[in-house]
Amino acid sequence: HPVAWTVGCLGASGVMVQVCDRLPAWIRHSAGWDKDAMPVSFTSFCTALEEGGEMLLALFALLAILQAHLLYCNQGEKYRIDG
């Protein structure tokens, strides 16, 4: 079902955003480094993934709403799934 797949991608993107947000701190604490010892390229990569994932969250939410509207409203009557 298209809406279910979109909502699944929404959830997976949310998890990715949380992991990319916390990953530098997890690595820094587990290695016992101070904040300056963390490679800038790694923190920048995680920040880019996090910010890109946050944009995807909005995209997937809007896509799920649009798909549900087309499937379950009168305009999408031929695509309606019964039971």
Coordinates of N, CA, C and O in Angstrom, one line a residue:
H1 N 0.8 -1.2 0.0 CA 0.0 0.0 0.0 C 0.9 1.2 0.0 O 1.8 1.4 0.8
P2 N 0.7 2.2 -0.9 CA 1.6 3.3 -1.1 C 1.7 4.2 0.2 O 2.8 4.6 0.5
V3 N 0.6 4.4 0.9 CA 0.7 5.3 2.0 C 1.5 4.6 3.1 O 2.2 5.3 3.8
A4 N 1.3 3.3 3.3 CA 2.1 2.6 4.3 C 3.6 2.7 4.1 O 4.4 2.9 5.0
W5 N 4.0 2.5 2.8 CA 5.4 2.7 2.5 C 5.9 4.1 2.7 O 7.0 4.3 3.2
T6 N 5.1 5.1 2.4 CA 5.5 6.4 2.7 C 5.7 6.7 4.2 O 6.6 7.4 4.6
V7 N 4.7 6.2 5.0 CA 4.8 6.4 6.4 C 6.0 5.6 7.0 O 6.7 6.1 7.9
G8 N 6.3 4.5 6.4 CA 7.5 3.7 6.8 C 8.8 4.5 6.5 O 9.7 4.5 7.3
C9 N 8.8 5.1 5.3 CA 10.0 6.0 5.0 C 10.1 7.2 5.9 O 11.2 7.6 6.3
L10 N 8.9 7.7 6.3 CA 8.9 8.8 7.3 C 9.5 8.4 8.6 O 10.3 9.1 9.2
G11 N 9.1 7.3 9.1 CA 9.6 6.8 10.3 C 11.1 6.5 10.3 O 11.9 6.8 11.2
A12 N 11.6 5.9 9.2 CA 13.0 5.6 9.0 C 13.8 6.8 8.9 O 14.9 6.9 9.5
S13 N 13.3 7.9 8.3 CA 14.0 9.1 8.2 C 14.1 9.8 9.6 O 15.1 10.4 9.9
G14 N 13.0 9.6 10.3 CA 13.1 10.2 11.7 C 14.1 9.5 12.6 O 14.8 10.2 13.3
V15 N 14.3 8.2 12.4 CA 15.3 7.5 13.1 C 16.7 7.9 12.7 O 17.6 8.1 13.5
M16 N 16.9 8.1 11.3 CA 18.1 8.5 10.8 C 18.5 9.9 11.3 O 19.7 10.1 11.7
V17 N 17.5 10.8 11.4 CA 17.8 12.1 11.9 C 18.3 12.1 13.3 O 19.3 12.7 13.7
Q18 N 17.6 11.3 14.1 CA 18.0 11.2 15.6 C 19.4 10.5 15.7 O 20.2 11.0 16.5
V19 N 19.7 9.5 14.9 CA 21.0 8.9 15.0 C 22.1 9.8 14.6 O 23.2 9.9 15.2
C20 N 21.9 10.5 13.4 CA 22.9 11.4 12.9 C 23.1 12.6 13.9 O 24.2 13.2 13.9
D21 N 22.0 13.0 14.6 CA 22.1 14.1 15.6 C 23.0 13.7 16.8 O 23.8 14.4 17.2
R22 N 22.8 12.5 17.2 CA 23.5 12.0 18.5 C 24.8 11.3 18.2 O 25.6 11.1 19.1
L23 N 25.1 10.8 17.0 CA 26.3 10.0 16.7 C 27.6 10.7 17.1 O 28.4 10.0 17.7
P24 N 27.8 11.9 16.7 CA 29.1 12.5 17.2 C 29.3 12.5 18.7 O 30.4 12.3 19.2
A25 N 28.3 12.8 19.4 CA 28.4 12.8 20.9 C 28.6 11.4 21.4 O 29.4 11.2 22.4
W26 N 27.9 10.4 20.9 CA 28.1 9.1 21.3 C 29.6 8.6 21.1 O 30.2 8.0 22.0
I27 N 30.1 8.9 19.9 CA 31.5 8.5 19.6 C 32.5 9.3 20.5 O 33.4 8.7 21.0
R28 N 32.2 10.6 20.7 CA 33.1 11.4 21.5 C 33.1 10.9 22.9 O 34.2 10.8 23.5
H29 N 32.0 10.6 23.5 CA 31.9 10.1 24.9 C 32.5 8.7 25.0 O 33.2 8.4 26.0
S30 N 32.3 7.8 24.1 CA 32.8 6.5 24.2 C 34.3 6.4 24.0 O 35.0 5.6 24.6
A31 N 34.9 7.4 23.2 CA 36.3 7.4 23.0 C 37.0 8.3 24.1 O 38.2 8.2 24.2
G32 N 36.2 9.0 24.9 CA 36.8 9.9 25.9 C 37.5 11.1 25.3 O 38.3 11.7 26.0
W33 N 37.0 11.6 24.2 CA 37.6 12.8 23.6 C 36.9 14.0 24.1 O 35.8 14.0 24.5
D34 N 37.6 15.1 24.0 CA 37.0 16.4 24.2 C 36.4 16.9 22.9 O 36.6 16.2 21.8
K35 N 35.6 18.0 22.9 CA 34.9 18.4 21.8 C 35.8 18.8 20.6 O 35.4 18.6 19.4
D36 N 37.0 19.2 20.8 CA 37.9 19.7 19.8 C 38.6 18.5 19.1 O 39.1 18.6 18.0
A37 N 38.6 17.3 19.7 CA 39.3 16.2 19.1 C 38.5 15.5 18.0 O 39.0 14.7 17.3
M38 N 37.2 15.8 18.0 CA 36.3 15.1 17.0 C 36.7 15.7 15.6 O 36.8 16.9 15.4
P39 N 36.8 14.9 14.6 CA 37.1 15.4 13.2 C 36.0 16.2 12.7 O 34.8 15.9 12.8
V40 N 36.3 17.4 12.1 CA 35.3 18.3 11.6 C 34.6 17.7 10.5 O 33.4 18.0 10.3
S41 N 35.3 17.0 9.6 CA 34.6 16.4 8.5 C 33.5 15.4 8.9 O 32.5 15.4 8.3
F42 N 33.7 14.7 10.0 CA 32.7 13.7 10.4 C 31.5 14.4 11.0 O 30.4 14.1 10.7
T43 N 31.8 15.4 11.8 CA 30.6 16.2 12.4 C 29.9 16.9 11.3 O 28.6 17.0 11.4
S44 N 30.6 17.4 10.3 CA 29.9 18.1 9.2 C 29.1 17.1 8.4 O 27.9 17.5 8.0
F45 N 29.6 15.9 8.2 CA 28.8 14.9 7.4 C 27.6 14.5 8.2 O 26.5 14.5 7.6
C46 N 27.7 14.3 9.5 CA 26.5 14.0 10.3 C 25.5 15.2 10.3 O 24.3 14.9 10.3
T47 N 26.0 16.4 10.4 CA 25.1 17.6 10.3 C 24.3 17.6 9.0 O 23.1 17.9 9.0
A48 N 25.0 17.4 7.9 CA 24.4 17.4 6.6 C 23.3 16.3 6.5 O 22.3 16.5 5.9
L49 N 23.6 15.1 7.0 CA 22.6 14.0 6.9 C 21.4 14.4 7.8 O 20.3 14.1 7.4
E50 N 21.7 15.0 9.0 CA 20.6 15.3 9.8 C 19.7 16.4 9.2 O 18.5 16.2 9.2
E51 N 20.3 17.4 8.7 CA 19.5 18.5 8.1 C 18.8 18.0 6.8 O 17.6 18.4 6.6
G52 N 19.4 17.2 6.0 CA 18.7 16.6 4.8 C 17.6 15.7 5.2 O 16.5 15.7 4.6
G53 N 17.8 15.0 6.3 CA 16.7 14.1 6.8 C 15.6 14.8 7.3 O 14.4 14.4 7.1
E54 N 15.8 16.0 7.9 CA 14.7 16.8 8.4 C 13.9 17.4 7.3 O 12.6 17.5 7.4
M55 N 14.5 17.7 6.2 CA 13.8 18.1 5.0 C 13.0 17.0 4.4 O 11.8 17.1 4.0
L56 N 13.5 15.8 4.4 CA 12.8 14.6 3.9 C 11.6 14.3 4.8 O 10.6 13.8 4.3
L57 N 11.7 14.5 6.1 CA 10.5 14.3 7.0 C 9.3 15.1 6.5 O 8.2 14.5 6.4
A58 N 9.5 16.4 6.2 CA 8.4 17.2 5.7 C 7.9 16.7 4.4 O 6.7 16.6 4.1
L59 N 8.8 16.3 3.5 CA 8.4 15.8 2.2 C 7.6 14.5 2.3 O 6.6 14.4 1.6
F60 N 8.1 13.6 3.1 CA 7.3 12.3 3.3 C 6.0 12.5 3.9 O 5.0 11.9 3.6
A61 N 5.9 13.5 4.9 CA 4.6 13.7 5.5 C 3.6 14.3 4.5 O 2.4 13.9 4.4
L62 N 4.1 15.3 3.7 CA 3.2 15.8 2.7 C 2.8 14.8 1.6 O 1.6 14.8 1.2
L63 N 3.7 14.0 1.2 CA 3.4 12.9 0.3 C 2.4 11.9 0.8 O 1.5 11.5 0.1
A64 N 2.5 11.5 2.1 CA 1.6 10.6 2.7 C 0.2 11.2 2.7 O -0.8 10.5 2.4
I65 N 0.1 12.5 3.0 CA -1.2 13.2 3.0 C -1.8 13.2 1.6 O -3.0 13.0 1.4
L66 N -1.0 13.6 0.6 CA -1.5 13.6 -0.7 C -1.9 12.2 -1.2 O -3.0 12.1 -1.8
Q67 N -1.1 11.2 -0.9 CA -1.5 9.9 -1.4 C -2.8 9.4 -0.7 O -3.6 8.8 -1.4
A68 N -2.9 9.7 0.6 CA -4.2 9.3 1.3 C -5.3 10.0 0.7 O -6.4 9.5 0.5
H69 N -5.2 11.3 0.4 CA -6.3 12.1 -0.2 C -6.7 11.5 -1.5 O -7.9 11.3 -1.8
L70 N -5.7 11.2 -2.4 CA -6.0 10.6 -3.7 C -6.6 9.2 -3.6 O -7.5 8.9 -4.4
L71 N -6.2 8.5 -2.6 CA -6.7 7.1 -2.5 C -8.1 7.0 -1.9 O -8.9 6.2 -2.3
Y72 N -8.4 7.9 -0.9 CA -9.6 7.7 -0.2 C -10.6 8.8 -0.4 O -11.7 8.7 0.2
C73 N -10.4 9.8 -1.2 CA -11.4 10.8 -1.5 C -12.0 10.5 -2.9 O -11.6 9.6 -3.6
N74 N -13.0 11.3 -3.3 CA -13.7 11.1 -4.5 C -12.9 11.1 -5.8 O -13.1 10.4 -6.7
Q75 N -11.8 11.9 -5.8 CA -11.0 12.0 -6.9 C -10.2 10.7 -7.2 O -9.9 10.4 -8.3
G76 N -10.0 9.9 -6.2 CA -9.3 8.7 -6.4 C -10.2 7.5 -6.3 O -9.7 6.4 -5.8
E77 N -11.4 7.6 -6.6 CA -12.4 6.5 -6.5 C -12.0 5.3 -7.2 O -12.1 4.2 -6.7
K78 N -11.3 5.4 -8.3 CA -10.9 4.2 -9.1 C -9.7 3.5 -8.4 O -9.4 2.4 -8.7
Y79 N -9.0 4.2 -7.5 CA -7.9 3.6 -6.8 C -8.3 3.1 -5.4 O -7.4 2.7 -4.6
R80 N -9.5 3.2 -5.0 CA -9.9 2.8 -3.7 C -9.7 1.3 -3.4 O -10.0 0.5 -4.3
I81 N -9.2 1.0 -2.3 CA -8.9 -0.4 -1.9 C -10.0 -0.8 -0.9 O -10.1 -0.2 0.2
D82 N -10.8 -1.8 -1.2 CA -11.9 -2.2 -0.3 C -11.4 -3.4 0.4 O -11.1 -4.4 -0.1
G83 N -11.4 -3.3 1.8 CA -11.1 -4.3 2.7 C -10.0 -5.2 2.5 O -9.7 -6.1 3.0

